[in-house]
PDB file of C-alpha atoms in Angstrom:
ATOM      1  CA  SER A   1      -7.855   1.162  16.625  1.00 94.00           C
ATOM      2  CA  VAL A   2     -11.144  -0.519  15.819  1.00 95.00           C
ATOM      3  CA  ARG A   3     -14.119   0.490  17.937  1.00 96.00           C
ATOM      4  CA  ASP A   4     -17.537  -1.192  17.930  1.00 96.00           C
ATOM      5  CA  VAL A   5     -17.303  -2.233  14.278  1.00 95.00           C
ATOM      6  CA  SER A   6     -20.190  -4.246  12.897  1.00 94.00           C
ATOM      7  CA  VAL A   7     -20.303  -5.753   9.423  1.00 94.00           C
ATOM      8  CA  SER A   8     -23.170  -7.679   7.856  1.00 92.00           C
ATOM      9  CA  PHE A   9     -23.803  -9.121   4.434  1.00 92.00           C
ATOM     10  CA  GLY A  10     -27.554  -9.168   3.967  1.00 89.00           C
ATOM     11  CA  ASP A  11     -29.006 -10.662   7.146  1.00 90.00           C
ATOM     12  CA  LYS A  12     -25.748 -12.465   8.026  1.00 91.00           C
ATOM     13  CA  GLN A  13     -23.863 -10.697  10.842  1.00 91.00           C
ATOM     14  CA  ILE A  14     -20.102 -11.238  10.445  1.00 91.00           C
ATOM     15  CA  LEU A  15     -18.624  -8.760  12.943  1.00 91.00           C
ATOM     16  CA  ASP A  16     -20.690  -7.604  15.918  1.00 93.00           C
ATOM     17  CA  ARG A  17     -19.359  -4.509  17.746  1.00 95.00           C
ATOM     18  CA  LEU A  18     -15.731  -5.669  17.480  1.00 93.00           C
ATOM     19  CA  SER A  19     -13.083  -3.530  19.199  1.00 95.00           C
ATOM     20  CA  LEU A  20      -9.298  -3.943  19.232  1.00 93.00           C
ATOM     21  CA  ASP A  21      -6.058  -2.001  19.298  1.00 95.00           C
ATOM     22  CA  VAL A  22      -2.792  -2.779  17.539  1.00 94.00           C
ATOM     23  CA  ARG A  23       0.302  -1.101  18.899  1.00 92.00           C
ATOM     24  CA  ARG A  24       3.419  -0.079  17.005  1.00 91.00           C
ATOM     25  CA  GLY A  25       5.850  -2.988  16.578  1.00 91.00           C
ATOM     26  CA  GLU A  26       3.261  -5.559  17.598  1.00 92.00           C
ATOM     27  CA  ILE A  27       2.412  -8.727  15.707  1.00 92.00           C
ATOM     28  CA  LEU A  28      -1.276  -9.415  16.255  1.00 92.00           C
ATOM     29  CA  GLY A  29      -2.782 -12.613  14.892  1.00 90.00           C
ATOM     30  CA  PHE A  30      -6.347 -13.838  14.586  1.00 87.00           C
ATOM     31  CA  VAL A  31      -7.264 -17.495  14.669  1.00 86.00           C
ATOM     32  CA  GLY A  32     -10.672 -18.818  13.781  1.00 83.00           C
ATOM     33  CA  ALA A  33     -12.630 -21.188  11.623  1.00 82.00           C
ATOM     34  CA  SER A  34     -13.174 -20.507   7.953  1.00 81.00           C
ATOM     35  CA  GLY A  35     -15.926 -17.931   7.583  1.00 78.00           C
ATOM     36  CA  SER A  36     -15.504 -16.521  11.096  1.00 83.00           C
ATOM     37  CA  GLY A  37     -14.670 -13.004   9.843  1.00 85.00           C
ATOM     38  CA  LYS A  38     -10.864 -12.762   9.805  1.00 86.00           C
ATOM     39  CA  SER A  39     -10.639 -11.616   6.191  1.00 87.00           C
ATOM     40  CA  VAL A  40     -13.765  -9.482   6.580  1.00 90.00           C
ATOM     41  CA  LEU A  41     -12.073  -7.624   9.440  1.00 91.00           C
ATOM     42  CA  LEU A  42      -8.942  -7.032   7.363  1.00 90.00           C
ATOM     43  CA  ARG A  43     -10.926  -5.867   4.336  1.00 89.00           C
ATOM     44  CA  THR A  44     -13.056  -3.589   6.516  1.00 92.00           C
ATOM     45  CA  VAL A  45     -10.026  -1.955   8.142  1.00 91.00           C
ATOM     46  CA  LEU A  46      -8.619  -1.388   4.639  1.00 89.00           C
ATOM     47  CA  GLY A  47     -11.894   0.210   3.527  1.00 86.00           C
ATOM     48  CA  LEU A  48     -12.717  -2.559   1.058  1.00 88.00           C
ATOM     49  CA  ASN A  49     -15.849  -3.692   2.938  1.00 88.00           C
ATOM     50  CA  ARG A  50     -18.595  -1.386   4.128  1.00 91.00           C
ATOM     51  CA  LYS A  51     -19.277  -1.421   7.856  1.00 93.00           C
ATOM     52  CA  GLN A  52     -22.677  -0.790   9.378  1.00 93.00           C
ATOM     53  CA  SER A  53     -21.308   0.897  12.485  1.00 94.00           C
ATOM     54  CA  GLY A  54     -18.165   1.700  14.402  1.00 95.00           C
ATOM     55  CA  THR A  55     -14.965   3.654  13.956  1.00 95.00           C
ATOM     56  CA  ILE A  56     -11.602   2.710  12.492  1.00 95.00           C
ATOM     57  CA  ILE A  57      -8.625   4.889  13.375  1.00 94.00           C
ATOM     58  CA  LEU A  58      -5.448   4.376  11.363  1.00 92.00           C
ATOM     59  CA  PHE A  59      -2.393   6.463  12.316  1.00 93.00           C
ATOM     60  CA  ASP A  60      -4.568   8.793  14.408  1.00 91.00           C
ATOM     61  CA  GLN A  61      -6.908   9.385  11.445  1.00 92.00           C
ATOM     62  CA  ASP A  62     -10.570   8.342  11.349  1.00 94.00           C
ATOM     63  CA  ILE A  63     -10.659   6.681   7.932  1.00 92.00           C
ATOM     64  CA  ASP A  64     -14.298   7.712   7.397  1.00 92.00           C
ATOM     65  CA  LYS A  65     -13.406  11.387   7.874  1.00 93.00           C
ATOM     66  CA  ALA A  66     -10.174  11.363   5.863  1.00 91.00           C
ATOM     67  CA  SER A  67      -9.993  13.461   2.706  1.00 92.00           C
ATOM     68  CA  GLU A  68      -8.979  11.798  -0.558  1.00 91.00           C
ATOM     69  CA  LEU A  69      -5.448  13.182  -0.140  1.00 92.00           C
ATOM     70  CA  GLN A  70      -5.270  11.872   3.434  1.00 92.00           C
ATOM     71  CA  LYS A  71      -6.488   8.458   2.245  1.00 91.00           C
ATOM     72  CA  ILE A  72      -3.668   8.316  -0.300  1.00 91.00           C
ATOM     73  CA  GLY A  73      -1.210   9.130   2.480  1.00 92.00           C
ATOM     74  CA  LEU A  74      -2.700   6.357   4.630  1.00 92.00           C
ATOM     75  CA  ASP A  75      -2.576   3.901   1.723  1.00 91.00           C
ATOM     76  CA  MET A  76       1.138   4.570   1.301  1.00 91.00           C
ATOM     77  CA  ARG A  77       1.791   3.637   4.946  1.00 94.00           C
ATOM     78  CA  VAL A  78       0.011   0.273   4.637  1.00 94.00           C
ATOM     79  CA  GLY A  79       1.176  -2.940   2.983  1.00 94.00           C
ATOM     80  CA  VAL A  80      -1.152  -5.860   2.276  1.00 92.00           C
ATOM     81  CA  LEU A  81      -0.549  -9.512   1.519  1.00 92.00           C
ATOM     82  CA  PHE A  82      -3.887 -10.912   0.348  1.00 87.00           C
ATOM     83  CA  GLN A  83      -4.909 -14.565   0.504  1.00 79.00           C
ATOM     84  CA  HIS A  84      -3.044 -16.713  -2.032  1.00 74.00           C
ATOM     85  CA  GLY A  85      -0.681 -13.801  -2.761  1.00 75.00           C
ATOM     86  CA  ALA A  86      -2.960 -12.141  -5.355  1.00 88.00           C
ATOM     87  CA  LEU A  87      -0.041 -11.560  -7.709  1.00 92.00           C
ATOM     88  CA  PHE A  88      -0.791 -10.360 -11.230  1.00 92.00           C
ATOM     89  CA  SER A  89      -0.253 -13.486 -13.327  1.00 92.00           C
ATOM     90  CA  ALA A  90       0.963 -11.653 -16.454  1.00 95.00           C
ATOM     91  CA  LEU A  91       3.630  -9.695 -14.535  1.00 96.00           C
ATOM     92  CA  THR A  92       6.982 -10.962 -13.317  1.00 96.00           C
ATOM     93  CA  VAL A  93       7.801 -10.905  -9.609  1.00 97.00           C
ATOM     94  CA  ALA A  94       9.768  -7.663 -10.026  1.00 97.00           C
ATOM     95  CA  GLU A  95       6.925  -6.069 -11.996  1.00 97.00           C
ATOM     96  CA  ASN A  96       4.459  -7.137  -9.287  1.00 96.00           C
ATOM     97  CA  VAL A  97       6.659  -5.536  -6.621  1.00 96.00           C
ATOM     98  CA  MET A  98       6.838  -2.337  -8.691  1.00 96.00           C
ATOM     99  CA  VAL A  99       3.028  -1.980  -8.981  1.00 95.00           C
ATOM    100  CA  PRO A 100       2.653   0.123  -5.778  1.00 95.00           C
ATOM    101  CA  MET A 101       5.691   2.191  -6.780  1.00 95.00           C
ATOM    102  CA  ARG A 102       4.148   2.966 -10.169  1.00 93.00           C
ATOM    103  CA  GLU A 103       0.861   3.869  -8.479  1.00 91.00           C
ATOM    104  CA  TYR A 104       2.196   6.191  -5.777  1.00 93.00           C
ATOM    105  CA  LEU A 105       5.747   7.295  -6.590  1.00 91.00           C
ATOM    106  CA  ASP A 106       7.400   9.233  -9.405  1.00 91.00           C
ATOM    107  CA  LEU A 107      10.551   7.158  -9.919  1.00 93.00           C
ATOM    108  CA  SER A 108      12.528   6.120 -12.963  1.00 95.00           C
ATOM    109  CA  PRO A 109      12.030   2.540 -14.174  1.00 94.00           C
ATOM    110  CA  GLU A 110      15.656   1.798 -13.276  1.00 95.00           C
ATOM    111  CA  LEU A 111      15.249   2.987  -9.696  1.00 95.00           C
ATOM    112  CA  MET A 112      11.977   1.060  -9.307  1.00 95.00           C
ATOM    113  CA  ARG A 113      13.744  -2.083 -10.543  1.00 96.00           C
ATOM    114  CA  GLU A 114      16.597  -1.557  -8.053  1.00 96.00           C
ATOM    115  CA  LEU A 115      14.147  -1.046  -5.185  1.00 95.00           C
ATOM    116  CA  ALA A 116      12.166  -4.115  -6.264  1.00 96.00           C
ATOM    117  CA  MET A 117      15.358  -6.174  -6.173  1.00 96.00           C
ATOM    118  CA  VAL A 118      16.050  -4.962  -2.625  1.00 95.00           C
ATOM    119  CA  LYS A 119      12.545  -6.014  -1.522  1.00 94.00           C
ATOM    120  CA  ILE A 120      12.901  -9.375  -3.263  1.00 96.00           C
ATOM    121  CA  ALA A 121      16.161 -10.030  -1.420  1.00 94.00           C
ATOM    122  CA  LEU A 122      14.649  -8.778   1.842  1.00 90.00           C
ATOM    123  CA  VAL A 123      12.022 -11.532   1.799  1.00 90.00           C
ATOM    124  CA  GLY A 124      14.571 -14.249   1.070  1.00 88.00           C
ATOM    125  CA  LEU A 125      14.029 -14.805  -2.649  1.00 92.00           C
ATOM    126  CA  GLN A 126      16.978 -15.341  -4.954  1.00 94.00           C
ATOM    127  CA  PRO A 127      17.630 -12.605  -7.569  1.00 96.00           C
ATOM    128  CA  ASP A 128      16.604 -14.910 -10.444  1.00 95.00           C
ATOM    129  CA  ALA A 129      13.054 -15.014  -9.003  1.00 96.00           C
ATOM    130  CA  ALA A 130      12.614 -11.390 -10.090  1.00 96.00           C
ATOM    131  CA  ASP A 131      12.061 -12.316 -13.732  1.00 96.00           C
ATOM    132  CA  LYS A 132       9.786 -15.284 -13.116  1.00 96.00           C
ATOM    133  CA  LEU A 133       6.034 -15.268 -13.558  1.00 96.00           C
ATOM    134  CA  PRO A 134       3.858 -16.339 -10.622  1.00 94.00           C
ATOM    135  CA  SER A 135       3.053 -19.605 -12.453  1.00 93.00           C
ATOM    136  CA  GLU A 136       6.750 -20.489 -12.235  1.00 94.00           C
ATOM    137  CA  LEU A 137       6.886 -20.136  -8.438  1.00 92.00           C
ATOM    138  CA  SER A 138       6.211 -22.535  -5.584  1.00 87.00           C
ATOM    139  CA  GLY A 139       3.574 -21.672  -2.989  1.00 81.00           C
ATOM    140  CA  GLY A 140       6.173 -20.408  -0.554  1.00 84.00           C
ATOM    141  CA  MET A 141       7.811 -18.277  -3.223  1.00 89.00           C
ATOM    142  CA  ILE A 142       4.434 -16.756  -4.125  1.00 91.00           C
ATOM    143  CA  LYS A 143       3.906 -15.769  -0.485  1.00 87.00           C
ATOM    144  CA  ARG A 144       7.371 -14.192  -0.336  1.00 89.00           C
ATOM    145  CA  ALA A 145       6.865 -12.351  -3.635  1.00 94.00           C
ATOM    146  CA  ALA A 146       3.528 -11.016  -2.386  1.00 94.00           C
ATOM    147  CA  LEU A 147       5.230  -9.932   0.842  1.00 92.00           C
ATOM    148  CA  ALA A 148       7.900  -8.117  -1.183  1.00 95.00           C
ATOM    149  CA  ARG A 149       5.098  -6.231  -2.966  1.00 95.00           C
ATOM    150  CA  ALA A 150       3.470  -5.445   0.399  1.00 95.00           C
ATOM    151  CA  LEU A 151       6.794  -3.947   1.523  1.00 94.00           C
ATOM    152  CA  ALA A 152       7.336  -1.964  -1.699  1.00 95.00           C
ATOM    153  CA  LEU A 153       6.543   1.448  -0.167  1.00 94.00           C
ATOM    154  CA  ASP A 154       8.257   0.817   3.193  1.00 92.00           C
ATOM    155  CA  PRO A 155       4.959   0.682   5.099  1.00 95.00           C
ATOM    156  CA  ASP A 156       4.543   1.213   8.831  1.00 94.00           C
ATOM    157  CA  ILE A 157       1.981  -1.586   9.113  1.00 94.00           C
ATOM    158  CA  VAL A 158       1.518  -4.757   7.083  1.00 94.00           C
ATOM    159  CA  PHE A 159      -1.712  -6.731   6.935  1.00 93.00           C
ATOM    160  CA  LEU A 160      -1.311 -10.435   6.137  1.00 91.00           C
ATOM    161  CA  ASP A 161      -4.374 -12.466   5.174  1.00 88.00           C
ATOM    162  CA  GLU A 162      -3.698 -16.158   5.797  1.00 84.00           C
ATOM    163  CA  PRO A 163       0.026 -15.777   5.130  1.00 83.00           C
ATOM    164  CA  THR A 164       0.920 -19.415   5.796  1.00 81.00           C
ATOM    165  CA  SER A 165      -2.162 -21.183   4.413  1.00 81.00           C
ATOM    166  CA  GLY A 166      -1.192 -23.836   1.920  1.00 80.00           C
ATOM    167  CA  LEU A 167       2.394 -24.025   3.154  1.00 79.00           C
ATOM    168  CA  ASP A 168       3.879 -27.149   4.698  1.00 81.00           C
ATOM    169  CA  PRO A 169       4.859 -26.880   8.394  1.00 87.00           C
ATOM    170  CA  ILE A 170       8.521 -26.152   7.598  1.00 85.00           C
ATOM    171  CA  GLY A 171       7.596 -23.465   5.058  1.00 83.00           C
ATOM    172  CA  ALA A 172       5.045 -21.956   7.461  1.00 85.00           C
ATOM    173  CA  ALA A 173       7.592 -21.826  10.288  1.00 89.00           C
ATOM    174  CA  ALA A 174      10.154 -20.186   7.986  1.00 88.00           C
ATOM    175  CA  PHE A 175       7.599 -17.586   6.897  1.00 85.00           C
ATOM    176  CA  ASP A 176       6.669 -16.859  10.521  1.00 90.00           C
ATOM    177  CA  GLU A 177      10.365 -16.401  11.333  1.00 90.00           C
ATOM    178  CA  LEU A 178      10.748 -14.059   8.339  1.00 87.00           C
ATOM    179  CA  ILE A 179       7.843 -11.919   9.586  1.00 89.00           C
ATOM    180  CA  ALA A 180       9.340 -11.688  13.082  1.00 91.00           C
ATOM    181  CA  ASN A 181      12.745 -10.751  11.636  1.00 90.00           C
ATOM    182  CA  LEU A 182      11.220  -8.081   9.385  1.00 89.00           C
ATOM    183  CA  ARG A 183       9.286  -6.673  12.332  1.00 91.00           C
ATOM    184  CA  ASP A 184      12.499  -6.457  14.365  1.00 91.00           C
ATOM    185  CA  THR A 185      14.638  -5.130  11.497  1.00 89.00           C
ATOM    186  CA  LEU A 186      12.183  -2.659   9.945  1.00 89.00           C
ATOM    187  CA  GLY A 187      10.114  -1.797  13.007  1.00 89.00           C
ATOM    188  CA  LEU A 188       6.987  -3.085  11.288  1.00 92.00           C
ATOM    189  CA  THR A 189       3.605  -3.538  12.858  1.00 94.00           C
ATOM    190  CA  VAL A 190       1.953  -6.723  11.599  1.00 93.00           C
TER     191      VAL A 190
END
């Protein structure tokens, strides 16, 4: 739930008293021109941008009033696919998928690798993609690898920032279909 959220950078107002609700299992999309505030909204909900006013409730928790421990719990329930994938260029696909696991979970390297392989398969990548660097992937493969990382902790909600930008129409349609299938299969909110 976002209520009356306003965000400005200097004297430039980006979001002006924006309110919206996203319900469990829903896929909610935003369409707008470049610079209209889509990414700013996402980054503000995630706590990466400072808002001037308003309230953001995530899983019944006001994010401004959450303790550090509560914020970690919230972080573990959220997956994010940033623009252009934002994969770490020096890490393989599998290593990129394991980053959230290393950060939040106490698992053996073998188990993390197995879970990464499950996520890689879940997004439609072949097993051999696991050991490739991002520079060795096509644009569509980068998006899928970034989605696998977003799904690493089995989140309840996934935020996608321009998930099909840069993809051809066939690749974009396939990615949209993948998101709908994952929502139906995993009960995701997107």
